[in-house]
Structure formats: C-alpha cells, structure tokens
CSV table of C-alpha atoms and ligand atoms in Angstrom, one decimal:
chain,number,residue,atom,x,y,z
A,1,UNK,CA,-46.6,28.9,68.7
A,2,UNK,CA,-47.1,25.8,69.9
A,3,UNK,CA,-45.7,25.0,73.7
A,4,UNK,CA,-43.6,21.8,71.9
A,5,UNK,CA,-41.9,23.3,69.2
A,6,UNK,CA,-38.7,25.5,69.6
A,7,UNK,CA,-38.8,27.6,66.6
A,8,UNK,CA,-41.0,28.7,63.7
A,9,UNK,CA,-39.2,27.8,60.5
A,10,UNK,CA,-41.9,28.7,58.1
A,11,UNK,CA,-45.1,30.9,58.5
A,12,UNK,CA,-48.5,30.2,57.2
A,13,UNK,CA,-47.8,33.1,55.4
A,14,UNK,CA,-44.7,32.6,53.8
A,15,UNK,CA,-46.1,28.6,53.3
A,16,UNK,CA,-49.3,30.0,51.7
A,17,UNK,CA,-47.1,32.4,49.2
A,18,UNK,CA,-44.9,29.5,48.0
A,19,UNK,CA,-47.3,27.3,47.6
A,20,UNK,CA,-49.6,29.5,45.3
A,21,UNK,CA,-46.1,30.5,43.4
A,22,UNK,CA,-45.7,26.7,43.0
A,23,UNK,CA,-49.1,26.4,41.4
A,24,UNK,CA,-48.9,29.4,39.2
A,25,UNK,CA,-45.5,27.9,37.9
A,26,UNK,CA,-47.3,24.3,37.4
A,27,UNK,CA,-50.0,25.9,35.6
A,28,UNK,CA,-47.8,27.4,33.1
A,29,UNK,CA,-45.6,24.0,32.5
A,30,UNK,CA,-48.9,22.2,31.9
A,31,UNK,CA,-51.0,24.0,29.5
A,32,UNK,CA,-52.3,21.1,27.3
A,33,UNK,CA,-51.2,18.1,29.1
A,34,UNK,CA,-53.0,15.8,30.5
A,35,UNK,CA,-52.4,16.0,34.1
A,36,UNK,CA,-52.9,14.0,37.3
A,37,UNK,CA,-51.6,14.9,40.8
A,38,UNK,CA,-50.5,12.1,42.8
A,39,UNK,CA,-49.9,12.4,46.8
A,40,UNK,CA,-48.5,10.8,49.4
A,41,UNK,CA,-50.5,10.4,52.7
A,42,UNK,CA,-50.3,11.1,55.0
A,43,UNK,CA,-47.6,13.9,55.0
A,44,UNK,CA,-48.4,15.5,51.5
A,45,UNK,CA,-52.0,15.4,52.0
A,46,UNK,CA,-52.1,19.0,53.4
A,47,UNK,CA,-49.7,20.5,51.0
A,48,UNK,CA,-52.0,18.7,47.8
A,49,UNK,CA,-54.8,20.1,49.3
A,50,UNK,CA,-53.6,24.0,48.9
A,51,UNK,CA,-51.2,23.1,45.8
A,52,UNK,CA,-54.3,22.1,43.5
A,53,UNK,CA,-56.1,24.4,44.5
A,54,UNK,CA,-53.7,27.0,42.7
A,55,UNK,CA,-53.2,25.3,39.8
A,56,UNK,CA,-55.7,26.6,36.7
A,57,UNK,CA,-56.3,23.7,34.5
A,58,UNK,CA,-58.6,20.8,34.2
A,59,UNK,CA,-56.5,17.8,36.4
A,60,UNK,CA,-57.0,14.3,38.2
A,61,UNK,CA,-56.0,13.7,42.0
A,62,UNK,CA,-55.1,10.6,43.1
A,63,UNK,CA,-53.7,9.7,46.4
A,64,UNK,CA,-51.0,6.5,47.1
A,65,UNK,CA,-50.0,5.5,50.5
A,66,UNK,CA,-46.7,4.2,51.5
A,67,UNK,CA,-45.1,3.2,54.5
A,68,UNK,CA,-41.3,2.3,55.1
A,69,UNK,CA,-39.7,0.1,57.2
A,70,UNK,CA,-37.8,1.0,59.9
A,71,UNK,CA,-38.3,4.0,62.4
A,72,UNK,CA,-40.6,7.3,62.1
A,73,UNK,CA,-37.2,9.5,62.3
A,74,UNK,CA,-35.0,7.6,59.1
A,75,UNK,CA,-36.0,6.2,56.2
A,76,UNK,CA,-34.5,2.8,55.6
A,77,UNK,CA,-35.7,3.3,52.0
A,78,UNK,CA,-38.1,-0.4,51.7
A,79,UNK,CA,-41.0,1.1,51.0
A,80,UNK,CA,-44.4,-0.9,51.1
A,81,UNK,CA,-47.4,0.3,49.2
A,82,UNK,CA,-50.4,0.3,51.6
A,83,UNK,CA,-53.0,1.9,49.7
A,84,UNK,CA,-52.6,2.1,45.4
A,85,UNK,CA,-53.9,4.3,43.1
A,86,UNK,CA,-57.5,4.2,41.8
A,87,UNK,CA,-56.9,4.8,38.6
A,88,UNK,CA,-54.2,4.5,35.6
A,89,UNK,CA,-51.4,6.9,35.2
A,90,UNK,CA,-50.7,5.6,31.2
A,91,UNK,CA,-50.0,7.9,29.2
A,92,UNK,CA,-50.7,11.0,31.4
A,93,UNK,CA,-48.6,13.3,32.7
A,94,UNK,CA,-47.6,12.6,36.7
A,95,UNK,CA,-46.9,14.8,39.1
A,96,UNK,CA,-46.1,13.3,42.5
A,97,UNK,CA,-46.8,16.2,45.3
A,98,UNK,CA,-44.3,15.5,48.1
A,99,UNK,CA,-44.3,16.8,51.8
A,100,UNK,CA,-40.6,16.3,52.1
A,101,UNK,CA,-37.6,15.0,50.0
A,102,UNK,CA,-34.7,13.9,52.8
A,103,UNK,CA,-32.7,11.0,52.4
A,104,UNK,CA,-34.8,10.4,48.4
A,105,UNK,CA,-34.9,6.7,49.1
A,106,UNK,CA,-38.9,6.7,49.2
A,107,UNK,CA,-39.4,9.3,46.5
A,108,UNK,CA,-36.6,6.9,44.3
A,109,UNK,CA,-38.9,3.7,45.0
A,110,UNK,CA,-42.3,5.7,44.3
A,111,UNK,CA,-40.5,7.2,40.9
A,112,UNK,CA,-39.8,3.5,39.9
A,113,UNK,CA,-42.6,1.9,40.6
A,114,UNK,CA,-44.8,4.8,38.7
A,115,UNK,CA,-42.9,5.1,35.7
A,116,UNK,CA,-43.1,1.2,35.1
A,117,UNK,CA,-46.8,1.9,34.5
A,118,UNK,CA,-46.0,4.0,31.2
A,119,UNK,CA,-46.9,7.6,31.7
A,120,UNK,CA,-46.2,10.0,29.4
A,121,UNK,CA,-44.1,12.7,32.1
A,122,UNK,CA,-43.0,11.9,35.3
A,123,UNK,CA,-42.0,15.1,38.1
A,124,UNK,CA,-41.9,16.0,41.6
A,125,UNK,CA,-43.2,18.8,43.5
A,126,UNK,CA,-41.9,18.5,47.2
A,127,UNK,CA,-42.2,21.4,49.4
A,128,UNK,CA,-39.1,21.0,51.6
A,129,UNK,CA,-35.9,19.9,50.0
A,130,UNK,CA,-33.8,19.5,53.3
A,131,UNK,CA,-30.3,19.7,52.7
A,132,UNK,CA,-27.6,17.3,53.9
A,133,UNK,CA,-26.4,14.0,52.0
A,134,UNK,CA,-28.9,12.7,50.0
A,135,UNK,CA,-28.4,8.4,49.5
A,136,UNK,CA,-31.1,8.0,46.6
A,137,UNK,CA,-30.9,11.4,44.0
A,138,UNK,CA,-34.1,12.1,42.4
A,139,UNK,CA,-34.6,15.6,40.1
A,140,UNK,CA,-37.3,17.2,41.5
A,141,UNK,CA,-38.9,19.6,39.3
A,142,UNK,CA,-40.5,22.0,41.5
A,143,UNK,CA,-39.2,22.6,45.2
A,144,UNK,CA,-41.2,24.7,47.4
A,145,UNK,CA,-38.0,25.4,50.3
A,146,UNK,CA,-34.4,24.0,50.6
A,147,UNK,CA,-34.8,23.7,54.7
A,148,UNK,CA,-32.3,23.0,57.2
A,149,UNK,CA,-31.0,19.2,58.1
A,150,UNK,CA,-33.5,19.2,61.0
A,151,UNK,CA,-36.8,17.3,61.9
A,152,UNK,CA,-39.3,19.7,61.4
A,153,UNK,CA,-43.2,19.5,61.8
A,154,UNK,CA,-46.5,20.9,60.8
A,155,UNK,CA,-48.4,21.5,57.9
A,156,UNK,CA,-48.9,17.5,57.3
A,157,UNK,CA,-45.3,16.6,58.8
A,158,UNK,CA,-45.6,14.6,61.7
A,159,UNK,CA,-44.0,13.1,64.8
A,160,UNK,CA,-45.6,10.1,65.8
A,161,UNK,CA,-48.9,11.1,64.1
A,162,UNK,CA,-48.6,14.3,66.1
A,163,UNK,CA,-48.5,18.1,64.6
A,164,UNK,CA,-49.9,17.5,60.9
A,165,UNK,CA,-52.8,19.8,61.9
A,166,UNK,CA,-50.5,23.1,62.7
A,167,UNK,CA,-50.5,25.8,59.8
A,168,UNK,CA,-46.9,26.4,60.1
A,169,UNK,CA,-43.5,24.3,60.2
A,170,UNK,CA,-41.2,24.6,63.0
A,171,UNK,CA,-39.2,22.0,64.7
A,172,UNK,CA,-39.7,20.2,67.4
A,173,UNK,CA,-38.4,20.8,71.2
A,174,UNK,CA,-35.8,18.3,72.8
A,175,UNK,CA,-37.6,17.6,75.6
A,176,UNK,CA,-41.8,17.0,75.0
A,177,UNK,CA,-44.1,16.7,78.0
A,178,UNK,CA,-47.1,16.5,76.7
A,179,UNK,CA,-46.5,12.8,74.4
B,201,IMP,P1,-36.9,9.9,52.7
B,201,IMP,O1,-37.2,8.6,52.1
B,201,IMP,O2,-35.8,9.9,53.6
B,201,IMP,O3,-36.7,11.0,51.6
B,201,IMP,O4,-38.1,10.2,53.6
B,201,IMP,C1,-39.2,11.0,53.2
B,201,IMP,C2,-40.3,10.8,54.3
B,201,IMP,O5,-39.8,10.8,55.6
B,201,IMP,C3,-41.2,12.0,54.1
B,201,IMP,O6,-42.2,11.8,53.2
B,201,IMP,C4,-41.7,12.2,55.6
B,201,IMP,O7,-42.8,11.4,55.8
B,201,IMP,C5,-40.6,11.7,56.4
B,201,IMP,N1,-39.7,12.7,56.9
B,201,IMP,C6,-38.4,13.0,56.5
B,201,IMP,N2,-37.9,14.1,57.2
B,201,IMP,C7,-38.9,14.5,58.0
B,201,IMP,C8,-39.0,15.6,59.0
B,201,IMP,O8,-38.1,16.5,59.2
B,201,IMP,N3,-40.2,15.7,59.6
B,201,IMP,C9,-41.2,14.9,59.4
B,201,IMP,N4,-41.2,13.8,58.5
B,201,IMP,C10,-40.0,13.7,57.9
B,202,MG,MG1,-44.2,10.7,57.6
C-alpha cells in the first residue's frame, strides 16, 4: 500500500471484477444502439479505459474536460468546459463514464448541457456513488460502488494531481509528508 494512504477501500481485484460486470451489463442494454462513450478527464479517464474495453459492441469514445470553480476537495457545482467534444452526440445514444458521483452538481451541469445537443439516450455509469446528501440528483444508470462519505483516491481520483496512477482506491492519510 502506498506510505500516504490509510486504508485500502477497493482492490485492483475487486475494481477489475466490477468494472468488467459493468461492461457485460452495458453490452446487454445496448445491443443495436448507436453508442458513444463520453468521459470526464481527468478522473474517469482510467475507469473509461478498462470500462470499454469490456463492452462487446461496435462504440465511439469521446472525451470532455471540465473543471469547477472553487477548491479540489468540494464542488461548488459552476462547472467550465475546458476541452469539448470532437464530435456530435445527435441522435446517438450517450453514455457519460464517471469516476465519482458526490455532491451531483457537475454530473447535473454535464447532463444539461449534453442533452441540449439532441441525443437520442442519455445515462451515467459512475464507479463510486459516495453516499451522504446529495445537492443536485441525477439517475445514474449504472453504479460501479456506493462508497463511504470519504475522500478517497486512486484509480484516476486524485488529490492535487496526485495518486490517479495507483491500481486501487483507498483514502488518504491525515497527515502527508511527502506533498
Ligand atoms: P460533484 O460535482 O460533487 O459530484 O464532484 C464530482 C467530482 O469531484 C468528481 O468527478 C471528482 O473529480 C471530484 N471528487 C469528488 N469526491 C472525490 C473524492 O473522494 N476523491 C477525489 N475526487 C473527488
Ligand atoms: Mg477531480
């Protein structure tokens, strides 16, 4: 484990099984469709990566980058698109890959911005649902964990650009040395 974290939440193992369940579960719901997978970066870069990789069907990938306002830690829900998508979602069927779906307020911006661009299906696949009061609700189709009201990291999650590059989620130490 790494000397900054305090706990494993989530093994590479137990990480790799859900996301593959995840796919299996996508490539069932969208036999037929037309589908492109959208992602987040940075966070949901990592999880996109194994996700379409276990879904069976031809797709699209495209990537959107956001950043909010406000500090790393809490979302203050104005969200400002850095880097757009390279191609049209019209009339195809979306699915946004999430790293993590805490307070909802940038999934709820993302979901309204997208679905002004007329696609045909809209849905969310987040990997961590973390549970606590949530200030924007969003249905999210596919959830990967419900995980603890923490700040966790690893496996794309970051804090201050660190830990995206571990293969498992844990959370973080009080006290850090080493930043
Ligand atoms: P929301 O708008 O509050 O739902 O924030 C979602 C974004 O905040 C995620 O896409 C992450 O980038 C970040 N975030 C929220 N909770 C955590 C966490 O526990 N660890 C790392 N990043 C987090
Ligand atoms: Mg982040």
């Amino acid at each position: 484990m790494h000397p900054d974290l305090e706990e494993i939440l989530y093994t590479e193992e137990e990480i790799k099984d859900c996301v593959q369940k995840m796919g299996a579960q996508i490539t069932r719901d969208y036999q037929g469709k037309d589908l492109i997978v959208i992602s987040v970066l940075r966070g949901a870069a990592i999880f996109m990566a194994d996700l379409v990789r276990s879904i069976e069907l031809p797709m699209e990938m495209d990537f959107m980058a956001v950043s909010s306002y406000g500090s790393a830690a809490k979302s203050s829900g104005v969200v400002r698109i850095i880097k757009d998508l390279s191609s049209s979602i019209e009339g195809k069927d979306v699915l946004i890959a999430e790293d993590i779906f805490d307070s909802g307020l940038t999934l709820k911006y993302l979901m309204k911005t997208l679905h002004s661009r007329s696609p045909r299906s809209l849905e969310v696949a987040t990997l961590f649902c973390k549970e606590g009061k949530k200030e924007a609700e969003v249905d999210c189709k596919y959830i990967g964990f419900n995980c603890p009201d923490r700040f966790i990291v690893g496996y794309g999650l970051d804090y201050a650009e660190r830990y995206r590059n571990l293969p498992y989620v844990g959370v973080l130490k009080e006290q850090i040395d080493t930043l």
